[in-house]
Every structure is written in C-alpha cells, then in structure tokens.
Amino acid sequence: MEPFFWTLVNALTEKDFERVMSKYAEKGKAPARYLDKIPHNKWAEYAFPGARYGRVLSNIAEISNAFLKDARRMAPLTLLTTIEEWGMGKFAERSTRAEARVDEFTAAATARFVQEEAASREYNVVVSTNRAGSWSGLVKHPLSHSADHEVTITIPFETQLHRPTGLPYLSATCTCGFPQDHLMPCRHAIALASRCKLAPRRLVDEAYTTFALQHTYSNPYPVVSTAGLEPDANVLPPSKKRKVGRPRTKRMEAGDGKGKKRQRCGSCGGFGHLKSKCPRV
C-alpha cells in the first residue's frame, strides 16, 4: 500500500491522481476512502497552489533535523552556539561554491535540463500555433501508446530578459503537469520549442539560474557570538525518555523504508490477530 500512497502524493495532474487512486482503492477500499476525505491540497502535489519545484516538505526545518540529532543533547546555550556555527559554516561553503560557478544554471537544474532535452529528441511535434508571443502544439511519442501531450508556450506579462540571448523568458504549460510544478520545461515543451526555433533554455525559470543562486548568498551572514554570556546553572537540557530498542543512527526520510510488520495468524493465515485469539478456532 505504501508505494501507492507516495505515487498519489507525487502525482502532478488530477488525471494521474485519479488513475492511481482507483488502483489504490482496489488494494484497500478503507484506506482509499480515508485519504479521499482529507482535502487534497493538504497532501497531494497536484492540488498544491503554485509551483512546488518538485518538493513535498512539511516545513523548512526538515533540512536541519539530521544535524540536530546529536546537537539536541547539549545544554541550551551550547546548542544555540553549535547551531549558529553550523549555519555559518554551511553558508560560507555554499556561498563559495555559488561564486565559483560559471554555468548559466545551477548544477541540479543543468542535469535535469540535459536529461529532458535528450529525451525530447524522441518525440514528434504537430504545431498548431506559431506566432510571436504564443506557440502551441501536440507532442507525441512514435513508439508509445500513451496519450499525446498538449503544450503551450507564452511570454509572461511581467518577465525579465534571458541574459545569454537578450530575449524575454518563456513560460510553458503541458498536460503532463511538470512545467507548472517545477517551473522548468519538460521533454514535451522542449520538443515544441525546438520545432518552433525557440531556445529551450528560455523556458527554465530564473530561480534556477546561477545569478539567482549567487544573489541568494550576496548578503553577509550575521555573526553572533556568545562569548560574553554567562551560563545559568539552573537551565538544563530538556528531559529525554529513552526509547525501547537500539537507537536509530540514520534518519529515515518520508516515503523511505519499510512499513510496520503486520501480524499474521498461525492458524487461519489471516492478518490482524494471532493464533491465540483466532476467531475461527
């Protein structure tokens, strides 16, 4: 059931969501009904308002949880100092890496764009509109029986100029849902852009550019020192109750790992009870 759940969470379109939900219901009607009662915009990516850049996180604190695993055992003042120093070190490391980058996009964005651009060469394109400011068409794979993809490319009303070409950035929508969520062109949008003699790189949102990355780290990190503070002996670290079993050494990300082991009856083979409480005995 767990793989079906995460497929539901990551579905980019309502059509894909409903298709997976129907399969999920075949595996277990009760869990499917339970999930369907929860508003989809609370947990399903297709229903989230705005772009999510392919990320499904409850909050930004998820980034530092792995680091805090050991630091949280410290006294409060030492804990705050350790967090501050860790943040300064990370900022300096990423700032140096960003400043040294000379490519147009960040490393992750470049890798994803190259992957989609290579895949776009396998598609055939039927252009329906090809005029300045608006391009649309049907993109299909010659060897696949999946549905064709409808792609539209426009120039946003308010946009900056794409620095390498001096032309405005472009915006794409596709029935696959990828460009709307990631603000990056899918293989279908790249195929249409190439067919219409447009530079596909203009479809990558400015947030993925090296310029934006360097601008993020342009302001200096505020330095905070605790050298002049006097420790208070009455302030102690929070009490922590030791859990049963061996402590986990590696943090488990959402969607990873195995689910709880289900009880199985040794008499009837059913789940949810043991042999001693089997209703058939």
PDB file of C-alpha atoms in Angstrom:
ATOM      1  CA  MET A   1       0.000   0.000   0.000  1.00  0.00           C
ATOM      2  CA  GLU A   2       2.846   2.402   0.789  1.00  0.00           C
ATOM      3  CA  PRO A   3       4.184   2.678  -2.818  1.00  0.00           C
ATOM      4  CA  PHE A   4       0.667   3.548  -3.996  1.00  0.00           C
ATOM      5  CA  PHE A   5       0.408   6.272  -1.345  1.00  0.00           C
ATOM      6  CA  TRP A   6       3.617   8.042  -2.417  1.00  0.00           C
ATOM      7  CA  THR A   7       2.619   7.739  -6.058  1.00  0.00           C
ATOM      8  CA  LEU A   8      -0.584   9.559  -5.109  1.00  0.00           C
ATOM      9  CA  VAL A   9       1.354  12.236  -3.238  1.00  0.00           C
ATOM     10  CA  ASN A  10       3.695  12.909  -6.179  1.00  0.00           C
ATOM     11  CA  ALA A  11       1.099  12.824  -8.986  1.00  0.00           C
ATOM     12  CA  LEU A  12       1.399  16.067 -10.980  1.00  0.00           C
ATOM     13  CA  THR A  13      -2.048  16.072 -12.614  1.00  0.00           C
ATOM     14  CA  GLU A  14      -5.548  15.309 -11.367  1.00  0.00           C
ATOM     15  CA  LYS A  15      -5.951  12.699 -14.112  1.00  0.00           C
ATOM     16  CA  ASP A  16      -2.885  10.784 -12.910  1.00  0.00           C
ATOM     17  CA  PHE A  17      -4.059  11.154  -9.320  1.00  0.00           C
ATOM     18  CA  GLU A  18      -7.480   9.669 -10.048  1.00  0.00           C
ATOM     19  CA  ARG A  19      -5.921   6.827 -12.046  1.00  0.00           C
ATOM     20  CA  VAL A  20      -3.647   5.832  -9.164  1.00  0.00           C
ATOM     21  CA  MET A  21      -6.440   6.335  -6.621  1.00  0.00           C
ATOM     22  CA  SER A  22      -8.623   3.812  -8.460  1.00  0.00           C
ATOM     23  CA  LYS A  23      -5.800   1.248  -8.260  1.00  0.00           C
ATOM     24  CA  TYR A  24      -5.249   2.154  -4.609  1.00  0.00           C
ATOM     25  CA  ALA A  25      -8.937   1.502  -3.905  1.00  0.00           C
ATOM     26  CA  GLU A  26      -8.634  -1.969  -5.456  1.00  0.00           C
ATOM     27  CA  LYS A  27      -5.912  -2.816  -2.924  1.00  0.00           C
ATOM     28  CA  GLY A  28      -7.814  -1.438   0.048  1.00  0.00           C
ATOM     29  CA  LYS A  29     -11.123   0.425  -0.036  1.00  0.00           C
ATOM     30  CA  ALA A  30     -10.971   1.641   3.580  1.00  0.00           C
ATOM     31  CA  PRO A  31      -7.563   3.406   3.250  1.00  0.00           C
ATOM     32  CA  ALA A  32      -8.647   4.930  -0.077  1.00  0.00           C
ATOM     33  CA  ARG A  33     -11.849   6.323   1.469  1.00  0.00           C
ATOM     34  CA  TYR A  34      -9.881   7.677   4.434  1.00  0.00           C
ATOM     35  CA  LEU A  35      -7.412   9.511   2.166  1.00  0.00           C
ATOM     36  CA  ASP A  36     -10.133  10.832  -0.121  1.00  0.00           C
ATOM     37  CA  LYS A  37     -11.861  12.513   2.825  1.00  0.00           C
ATOM     38  CA  ILE A  38      -8.743  14.601   3.556  1.00  0.00           C
ATOM     39  CA  PRO A  39      -8.610  17.748   1.367  1.00  0.00           C
ATOM     40  CA  HIS A  40      -6.222  17.002  -1.485  1.00  0.00           C
ATOM     41  CA  ASN A  41      -4.487  20.376  -1.207  1.00  0.00           C
ATOM     42  CA  LYS A  42      -3.184  19.237   2.201  1.00  0.00           C
ATOM     43  CA  TRP A  43      -1.148  16.278   0.925  1.00  0.00           C
ATOM     44  CA  ALA A  44      -1.351  15.763  -2.880  1.00  0.00           C
ATOM     45  CA  GLU A  45       1.144  17.647  -5.034  1.00  0.00           C
ATOM     46  CA  TYR A  46      -1.233  18.138  -7.981  1.00  0.00           C
ATOM     47  CA  ALA A  47      -3.589  20.171  -5.751  1.00  0.00           C
ATOM     48  CA  PHE A  48      -0.959  22.378  -4.104  1.00  0.00           C
ATOM     49  CA  PRO A  49      -1.415  26.051  -5.071  1.00  0.00           C
ATOM     50  CA  GLY A  50       1.503  27.472  -7.032  1.00  0.00           C
ATOM     51  CA  ALA A  51       4.770  25.841  -8.019  1.00  0.00           C
ATOM     52  CA  ARG A  52       6.494  23.459  -5.608  1.00  0.00           C
ATOM     53  CA  TYR A  53       9.712  22.863  -7.589  1.00  0.00           C
ATOM     54  CA  GLY A  54       9.189  19.119  -7.148  1.00  0.00           C
ATOM     55  CA  ARG A  55       9.448  19.289  -3.345  1.00  0.00           C
ATOM     56  CA  VAL A  56       6.962  17.843  -0.862  1.00  0.00           C
ATOM     57  CA  LEU A  57       8.029  19.043   2.596  1.00  0.00           C
ATOM     58  CA  SER A  58       6.001  19.916   5.662  1.00  0.00           C
ATOM     59  CA  ASN A  59       8.385  22.754   6.580  1.00  0.00           C
ATOM     60  CA  ILE A  60      11.905  24.029   6.010  1.00  0.00           C
ATOM     61  CA  ALA A  61      13.042  22.623   9.384  1.00  0.00           C
ATOM     62  CA  GLU A  62      13.287  19.181   7.731  1.00  0.00           C
ATOM     63  CA  ILE A  63      16.654  20.290   6.305  1.00  0.00           C
ATOM     64  CA  SER A  64      18.390  20.583   9.685  1.00  0.00           C
ATOM     65  CA  ASN A  65      16.765  17.696  11.561  1.00  0.00           C
ATOM     66  CA  ALA A  66      19.588  15.256  10.756  1.00  0.00           C
ATOM     67  CA  PHE A  67      22.171  17.691  12.150  1.00  0.00           C
ATOM     68  CA  LEU A  68      20.167  18.327  15.337  1.00  0.00           C
ATOM     69  CA  LYS A  69      20.024  14.615  16.145  1.00  0.00           C
ATOM     70  CA  ASP A  70      23.256  14.855  18.183  1.00  0.00           C
ATOM     71  CA  ALA A  71      23.207  18.586  18.999  1.00  0.00           C
ATOM     72  CA  ARG A  72      19.879  18.443  20.833  1.00  0.00           C
ATOM     73  CA  ARG A  73      21.523  16.568  23.720  1.00  0.00           C
ATOM     74  CA  MET A  74      23.567  19.676  24.551  1.00  0.00           C
ATOM     75  CA  ALA A  75      22.791  22.367  27.109  1.00  0.00           C
ATOM     76  CA  PRO A  76      20.614  25.178  25.667  1.00  0.00           C
ATOM     77  CA  LEU A  77      23.397  27.785  25.292  1.00  0.00           C
ATOM     78  CA  THR A  78      25.813  25.269  23.778  1.00  0.00           C
ATOM     79  CA  LEU A  79      23.042  24.043  21.493  1.00  0.00           C
ATOM     80  CA  LEU A  80      22.342  27.560  20.152  1.00  0.00           C
ATOM     81  CA  THR A  81      26.063  28.223  19.658  1.00  0.00           C
ATOM     82  CA  THR A  82      26.520  24.943  17.799  1.00  0.00           C
ATOM     83  CA  ILE A  83      23.553  25.652  15.517  1.00  0.00           C
ATOM     84  CA  GLU A  84      24.839  29.157  14.776  1.00  0.00           C
ATOM     85  CA  GLU A  85      28.324  27.924  13.931  1.00  0.00           C
ATOM     86  CA  TRP A  86      26.914  25.136  11.759  1.00  0.00           C
ATOM     87  CA  GLY A  87      24.771  27.665   9.883  1.00  0.00           C
ATOM     88  CA  MET A  88      27.733  29.989   9.319  1.00  0.00           C
ATOM     89  CA  GLY A  89      29.854  27.129   8.008  1.00  0.00           C
ATOM     90  CA  LYS A  90      27.148  25.950   5.615  1.00  0.00           C
ATOM     91  CA  PHE A  91      26.542  29.487   4.374  1.00  0.00           C
ATOM     92  CA  ALA A  92      30.255  30.068   3.711  1.00  0.00           C
ATOM     93  CA  GLU A  93      30.601  26.715   1.933  1.00  0.00           C
ATOM     94  CA  ARG A  94      27.618  27.263  -0.356  1.00  0.00           C
ATOM     95  CA  SER A  95      28.480  30.908  -0.966  1.00  0.00           C
ATOM     96  CA  THR A  96      31.972  29.932  -2.146  1.00  0.00           C
ATOM     97  CA  ARG A  97      30.567  27.193  -4.369  1.00  0.00           C
ATOM     98  CA  ALA A  98      27.981  29.554  -5.876  1.00  0.00           C
ATOM     99  CA  GLU A  99      30.547  32.276  -6.545  1.00  0.00           C
ATOM    100  CA  ALA A 100      32.825  29.826  -8.366  1.00  0.00           C
ATOM    101  CA  ARG A 101      30.051  28.549 -10.666  1.00  0.00           C
ATOM    102  CA  VAL A 102      30.207  29.922 -14.224  1.00  0.00           C
ATOM    103  CA  ASP A 103      27.445  27.906 -15.961  1.00  0.00           C
ATOM    104  CA  GLU A 104      24.097  29.512 -16.714  1.00  0.00           C
ATOM    105  CA  PHE A 105      22.088  27.310 -14.331  1.00  0.00           C
ATOM    106  CA  THR A 106      22.723  25.544 -11.035  1.00  0.00           C
ATOM    107  CA  ALA A 107      24.208  22.046 -11.151  1.00  0.00           C
ATOM    108  CA  ALA A 108      20.927  20.275 -10.333  1.00  0.00           C
ATOM    109  CA  ALA A 109      18.935  22.338 -12.862  1.00  0.00           C
ATOM    110  CA  THR A 110      21.539  21.749 -15.576  1.00  0.00           C
ATOM    111  CA  ALA A 111      21.481  17.976 -15.030  1.00  0.00           C
ATOM    112  CA  ARG A 112      17.674  17.854 -15.196  1.00  0.00           C
ATOM    113  CA  PHE A 113      17.526  20.087 -18.290  1.00  0.00           C
ATOM    114  CA  VAL A 114      20.109  17.964 -20.149  1.00  0.00           C
ATOM    115  CA  GLN A 115      18.115  14.833 -19.285  1.00  0.00           C
ATOM    116  CA  GLU A 116      14.834  16.271 -20.582  1.00  0.00           C
ATOM    117  CA  GLU A 117      16.491  17.759 -23.667  1.00  0.00           C
ATOM    118  CA  ALA A 118      17.960  14.373 -24.635  1.00  0.00           C
ATOM    119  CA  ALA A 119      14.570  12.681 -24.200  1.00  0.00           C
ATOM    120  CA  SER A 120      12.804  15.378 -26.264  1.00  0.00           C
ATOM    121  CA  ARG A 121      14.541  14.215 -29.451  1.00  0.00           C
ATOM    122  CA  GLU A 122      12.405  11.059 -29.459  1.00  0.00           C
ATOM    123  CA  TYR A 123       9.126  12.967 -29.896  1.00  0.00           C
ATOM    124  CA  ASN A 124       7.195  14.127 -32.937  1.00  0.00           C
ATOM    125  CA  VAL A 125       5.590  17.579 -32.868  1.00  0.00           C
ATOM    126  CA  VAL A 126       2.487  18.877 -34.631  1.00  0.00           C
ATOM    127  CA  VAL A 127       2.439  22.674 -34.347  1.00  0.00           C
ATOM    128  CA  SER A 128      -0.991  24.326 -34.122  1.00  0.00           C
ATOM    129  CA  THR A 129       0.034  27.927 -33.337  1.00  0.00           C
ATOM    130  CA  ASN A 130       3.313  29.552 -34.305  1.00  0.00           C
ATOM    131  CA  ARG A 131       3.257  33.307 -33.945  1.00  0.00           C
ATOM    132  CA  ALA A 132       5.214  35.852 -31.930  1.00  0.00           C
ATOM    133  CA  GLY A 133       4.331  35.544 -28.245  1.00  0.00           C
ATOM    134  CA  SER A 134       2.306  32.322 -28.471  1.00  0.00           C
ATOM    135  CA  TRP A 135       3.201  28.813 -29.566  1.00  0.00           C
ATOM    136  CA  SER A 136       1.227  25.597 -29.082  1.00  0.00           C
ATOM    137  CA  GLY A 137       1.107  22.106 -30.433  1.00  0.00           C
ATOM    138  CA  LEU A 138       0.646  18.384 -29.899  1.00  0.00           C
ATOM    139  CA  VAL A 139       3.660  16.311 -28.868  1.00  0.00           C
ATOM    140  CA  LYS A 140       3.567  12.537 -29.301  1.00  0.00           C
ATOM    141  CA  HIS A 141       5.969   9.626 -28.973  1.00  0.00           C
ATOM    142  CA  PRO A 142       6.060   7.406 -32.097  1.00  0.00           C
ATOM    143  CA  LEU A 143       6.639   4.171 -30.130  1.00  0.00           C
ATOM    144  CA  SER A 144       4.389   4.820 -27.134  1.00  0.00           C
ATOM    145  CA  HIS A 145       0.640   4.249 -26.807  1.00  0.00           C
ATOM    146  CA  SER A 146       0.296   6.839 -24.018  1.00  0.00           C
ATOM    147  CA  ALA A 147      -1.819   9.935 -24.541  1.00  0.00           C
ATOM    148  CA  ASP A 148      -0.454  12.824 -26.606  1.00  0.00           C
ATOM    149  CA  HIS A 149       0.638  15.919 -24.702  1.00  0.00           C
ATOM    150  CA  GLU A 150      -0.767  19.384 -25.351  1.00  0.00           C
ATOM    151  CA  VAL A 151       1.880  22.079 -24.882  1.00  0.00           C
ATOM    152  CA  THR A 152       1.515  25.858 -24.867  1.00  0.00           C
ATOM    153  CA  ILE A 153       4.409  28.341 -24.690  1.00  0.00           C
ATOM    154  CA  THR A 154       3.826  32.026 -23.954  1.00  0.00           C
ATOM    155  CA  ILE A 155       5.736  35.129 -22.876  1.00  0.00           C
ATOM    156  CA  PRO A 156       4.674  36.057 -19.325  1.00  0.00           C
ATOM    157  CA  PHE A 157       3.167  39.515 -18.877  1.00  0.00           C
ATOM    158  CA  GLU A 158       5.929  40.520 -16.452  1.00  0.00           C
ATOM    159  CA  THR A 159       9.264  38.890 -17.147  1.00  0.00           C
ATOM    160  CA  GLN A 160      12.968  39.603 -17.095  1.00  0.00           C
ATOM    161  CA  LEU A 161      15.273  39.220 -20.085  1.00  0.00           C
ATOM    162  CA  HIS A 162      17.126  35.957 -20.567  1.00  0.00           C
ATOM    163  CA  ARG A 163      20.697  37.210 -20.213  1.00  0.00           C
ATOM    164  CA  PRO A 164      22.503  34.982 -22.755  1.00  0.00           C
ATOM    165  CA  THR A 165      20.011  35.726 -25.573  1.00  0.00           C
ATOM    166  CA  GLY A 166      18.693  39.150 -24.529  1.00  0.00           C
ATOM    167  CA  LEU A 167      15.136  37.882 -25.145  1.00  0.00           C
ATOM    168  CA  PRO A 168      12.277  37.505 -22.615  1.00  0.00           C
ATOM    169  CA  TYR A 169      11.914  34.344 -20.568  1.00  0.00           C
ATOM    170  CA  LEU A 170       9.195  31.960 -21.749  1.00  0.00           C
ATOM    171  CA  SER A 171       6.537  30.103 -19.795  1.00  0.00           C
ATOM    172  CA  ALA A 172       5.267  26.625 -20.710  1.00  0.00           C
ATOM    173  CA  THR A 173       2.255  24.554 -19.712  1.00  0.00           C
ATOM    174  CA  CYS A 174       1.846  20.876 -20.530  1.00  0.00           C
ATOM    175  CA  THR A 175      -0.766  18.257 -19.800  1.00  0.00           C
ATOM    176  CA  CYS A 176       1.950  16.228 -18.033  1.00  0.00           C
ATOM    177  CA  GLY A 177       2.000  18.937 -15.315  1.00  0.00           C
ATOM    178  CA  PHE A 178       5.787  19.061 -14.996  1.00  0.00           C
ATOM    179  CA  PRO A 179       6.410  22.671 -16.166  1.00  0.00           C
ATOM    180  CA  GLN A 180       3.653  24.081 -13.952  1.00  0.00           C
ATOM    181  CA  ASP A 181       5.025  22.397 -10.823  1.00  0.00           C
ATOM    182  CA  HIS A 182       8.785  22.653 -11.405  1.00  0.00           C
ATOM    183  CA  LEU A 183       8.912  25.893 -13.450  1.00  0.00           C
ATOM    184  CA  MET A 184      11.238  24.005 -15.761  1.00  0.00           C
ATOM    185  CA  PRO A 185      10.483  22.647 -19.250  1.00  0.00           C
ATOM    186  CA  CYS A 186       9.531  19.012 -19.674  1.00  0.00           C
ATOM    187  CA  ARG A 187      10.692  16.987 -22.684  1.00  0.00           C
ATOM    188  CA  HIS A 188       7.426  17.795 -24.473  1.00  0.00           C
ATOM    189  CA  ALA A 189       7.855  21.564 -24.062  1.00  0.00           C
ATOM    190  CA  ILE A 190      11.487  21.351 -25.208  1.00  0.00           C
ATOM    191  CA  ALA A 191      10.396  19.403 -28.293  1.00  0.00           C
ATOM    192  CA  LEU A 192       7.845  22.102 -29.211  1.00  0.00           C
ATOM    193  CA  ALA A 193      10.308  24.927 -28.523  1.00  0.00           C
ATOM    194  CA  SER A 194      12.943  23.343 -30.759  1.00  0.00           C
ATOM    195  CA  ARG A 195      10.365  22.786 -33.506  1.00  0.00           C
ATOM    196  CA  CYS A 196       9.361  26.476 -33.339  1.00  0.00           C
ATOM    197  CA  LYS A 197      13.003  27.682 -33.428  1.00  0.00           C
ATOM    198  CA  LEU A 198      12.909  28.874 -29.809  1.00  0.00           C
ATOM    199  CA  ALA A 199      15.819  28.493 -27.382  1.00  0.00           C
ATOM    200  CA  PRO A 200      14.601  25.839 -24.883  1.00  0.00           C
ATOM    201  CA  ARG A 201      16.782  27.353 -22.160  1.00  0.00           C
ATOM    202  CA  ARG A 202      14.467  30.384 -22.112  1.00  0.00           C
ATOM    203  CA  LEU A 203      11.851  28.064 -20.587  1.00  0.00           C
ATOM    204  CA  VAL A 204      13.908  27.492 -17.417  1.00  0.00           C
ATOM    205  CA  ASP A 205      12.704  29.798 -14.645  1.00  0.00           C
ATOM    206  CA  GLU A 206      15.109  32.495 -13.466  1.00  0.00           C
ATOM    207  CA  ALA A 207      15.095  30.944  -9.980  1.00  0.00           C
ATOM    208  CA  TYR A 208      17.308  28.153 -11.351  1.00  0.00           C
ATOM    209  CA  THR A 209      19.999  30.492 -12.714  1.00  0.00           C
ATOM    210  CA  THR A 210      23.468  30.859 -11.256  1.00  0.00           C
ATOM    211  CA  PHE A 211      22.768  34.603 -10.969  1.00  0.00           C
ATOM    212  CA  ALA A 212      19.827  33.890  -8.627  1.00  0.00           C
ATOM    213  CA  LEU A 213      21.945  31.438  -6.635  1.00  0.00           C
ATOM    214  CA  GLN A 214      24.739  33.983  -6.203  1.00  0.00           C
ATOM    215  CA  HIS A 215      22.209  36.687  -5.286  1.00  0.00           C
ATOM    216  CA  THR A 216      20.867  34.419  -2.521  1.00  0.00           C
ATOM    217  CA  TYR A 217      24.267  34.487  -0.832  1.00  0.00           C
ATOM    218  CA  SER A 218      25.099  38.106  -1.671  1.00  0.00           C
ATOM    219  CA  ASN A 219      24.340  39.456   1.821  1.00  0.00           C
ATOM    220  CA  PRO A 220      26.801  38.587   4.603  1.00  0.00           C
ATOM    221  CA  TYR A 221      25.776  36.069   7.239  1.00  0.00           C
ATOM    222  CA  PRO A 222      25.189  37.797  10.617  1.00  0.00           C
ATOM    223  CA  VAL A 223      27.826  36.735  13.123  1.00  0.00           C
ATOM    224  CA  VAL A 224      26.521  36.055  16.619  1.00  0.00           C
ATOM    225  CA  SER A 225      28.931  35.446  19.500  1.00  0.00           C
ATOM    226  CA  THR A 226      28.080  34.022  22.914  1.00  0.00           C
ATOM    227  CA  ALA A 227      31.500  34.781  24.386  1.00  0.00           C
ATOM    228  CA  GLY A 228      30.183  37.465  26.762  1.00  0.00           C
ATOM    229  CA  LEU A 229      27.214  35.477  28.060  1.00  0.00           C
ATOM    230  CA  GLU A 230      27.288  33.815  31.456  1.00  0.00           C
ATOM    231  CA  PRO A 231      25.824  30.311  31.680  1.00  0.00           C
ATOM    232  CA  ASP A 232      22.896  29.749  34.016  1.00  0.00           C
ATOM    233  CA  ALA A 233      23.281  26.565  36.053  1.00  0.00           C
ATOM    234  CA  ASN A 234      19.505  26.381  36.546  1.00  0.00           C
ATOM    235  CA  VAL A 235      18.831  25.960  32.811  1.00  0.00           C
ATOM    236  CA  LEU A 236      19.151  22.294  31.854  1.00  0.00           C
ATOM    237  CA  PRO A 237      18.653  20.423  28.574  1.00  0.00           C
ATOM    238  CA  PRO A 238      15.146  19.018  28.048  1.00  0.00           C
ATOM    239  CA  SER A 239      14.497  15.626  29.563  1.00  0.00           C
ATOM    240  CA  LYS A 240      14.578  12.843  27.030  1.00  0.00           C
ATOM    241  CA  LYS A 241      12.933   9.485  27.508  1.00  0.00           C
ATOM    242  CA  ARG A 242      14.987   6.610  26.179  1.00  0.00           C
ATOM    243  CA  LYS A 243      13.064   4.547  23.641  1.00  0.00           C
ATOM    244  CA  VAL A 244      12.968   0.780  23.638  1.00  0.00           C
ATOM    245  CA  GLY A 245      15.467  -0.918  21.343  1.00  0.00           C
ATOM    246  CA  ARG A 246      18.653   0.123  19.629  1.00  0.00           C
ATOM    247  CA  PRO A 247      18.799   3.847  18.723  1.00  0.00           C
ATOM    248  CA  ARG A 248      18.484   4.660  15.031  1.00  0.00           C
ATOM    249  CA  THR A 249      21.713   6.047  13.559  1.00  0.00           C
ATOM    250  CA  LYS A 250      20.382   7.114  10.186  1.00  0.00           C
ATOM    251  CA  ARG A 251      17.374   9.357   9.696  1.00  0.00           C
ATOM    252  CA  MET A 252      14.564   7.861   7.618  1.00  0.00           C
ATOM    253  CA  GLU A 253      13.118  10.242   5.011  1.00  0.00           C
ATOM    254  CA  ALA A 254       9.396  10.374   4.298  1.00  0.00           C
ATOM    255  CA  GLY A 255       8.399   7.554   1.975  1.00  0.00           C
ATOM    256  CA  ASP A 256      11.541   5.522   2.583  1.00  0.00           C
ATOM    257  CA  GLY A 257      11.963   2.326   4.498  1.00  0.00           C
ATOM    258  CA  LYS A 258       9.560  -0.496   5.219  1.00  0.00           C
ATOM    259  CA  GLY A 259       6.196  -0.185   6.854  1.00  0.00           C
ATOM    260  CA  LYS A 260       5.167  -1.875  10.097  1.00  0.00           C
ATOM    261  CA  LYS A 261       5.135  -5.655  10.006  1.00  0.00           C
ATOM    262  CA  ARG A 262       1.577  -6.981  10.022  1.00  0.00           C
ATOM    263  CA  GLN A 263       0.532  -9.678  12.456  1.00  0.00           C
ATOM    264  CA  ARG A 264      -0.346 -12.962  10.818  1.00  0.00           C
ATOM    265  CA  CYS A 265      -2.335 -15.764  12.413  1.00  0.00           C
ATOM    266  CA  GLY A 266      -0.577 -19.143  12.519  1.00  0.00           C
ATOM    267  CA  SER A 267      -3.889 -20.975  12.346  1.00  0.00           C
ATOM    268  CA  CYS A 268      -6.005 -19.400   9.589  1.00  0.00           C
ATOM    269  CA  GLY A 269      -3.302 -17.305   7.907  1.00  0.00           C
ATOM    270  CA  GLY A 270      -5.301 -14.106   8.337  1.00  0.00           C
ATOM    271  CA  PHE A 271      -3.899 -10.712   9.319  1.00  0.00           C
ATOM    272  CA  GLY A 272      -4.625  -8.518  12.338  1.00  0.00           C
ATOM    273  CA  HIS A 273      -4.650 -11.209  15.034  1.00  0.00           C
ATOM    274  CA  LEU A 274      -2.581 -14.082  16.403  1.00  0.00           C
ATOM    275  CA  LYS A 275      -3.335 -17.776  16.768  1.00  0.00           C
ATOM    276  CA  SER A 276      -4.306 -17.396  20.436  1.00  0.00           C
ATOM    277  CA  LYS A 277      -7.149 -15.012  19.510  1.00  0.00           C
ATOM    278  CA  CYS A 278      -8.169 -16.528  16.171  1.00  0.00           C
ATOM    279  CA  PRO A 279     -11.957 -16.238  15.701  1.00  0.00           C
ATOM    280  CA  ARG A 280     -12.018 -19.465  13.674  1.00  0.00           C
ATOM    281  CA  VAL A 281     -10.569 -21.662  16.448  1.00  0.00           C
TER     282      VAL A 281
END
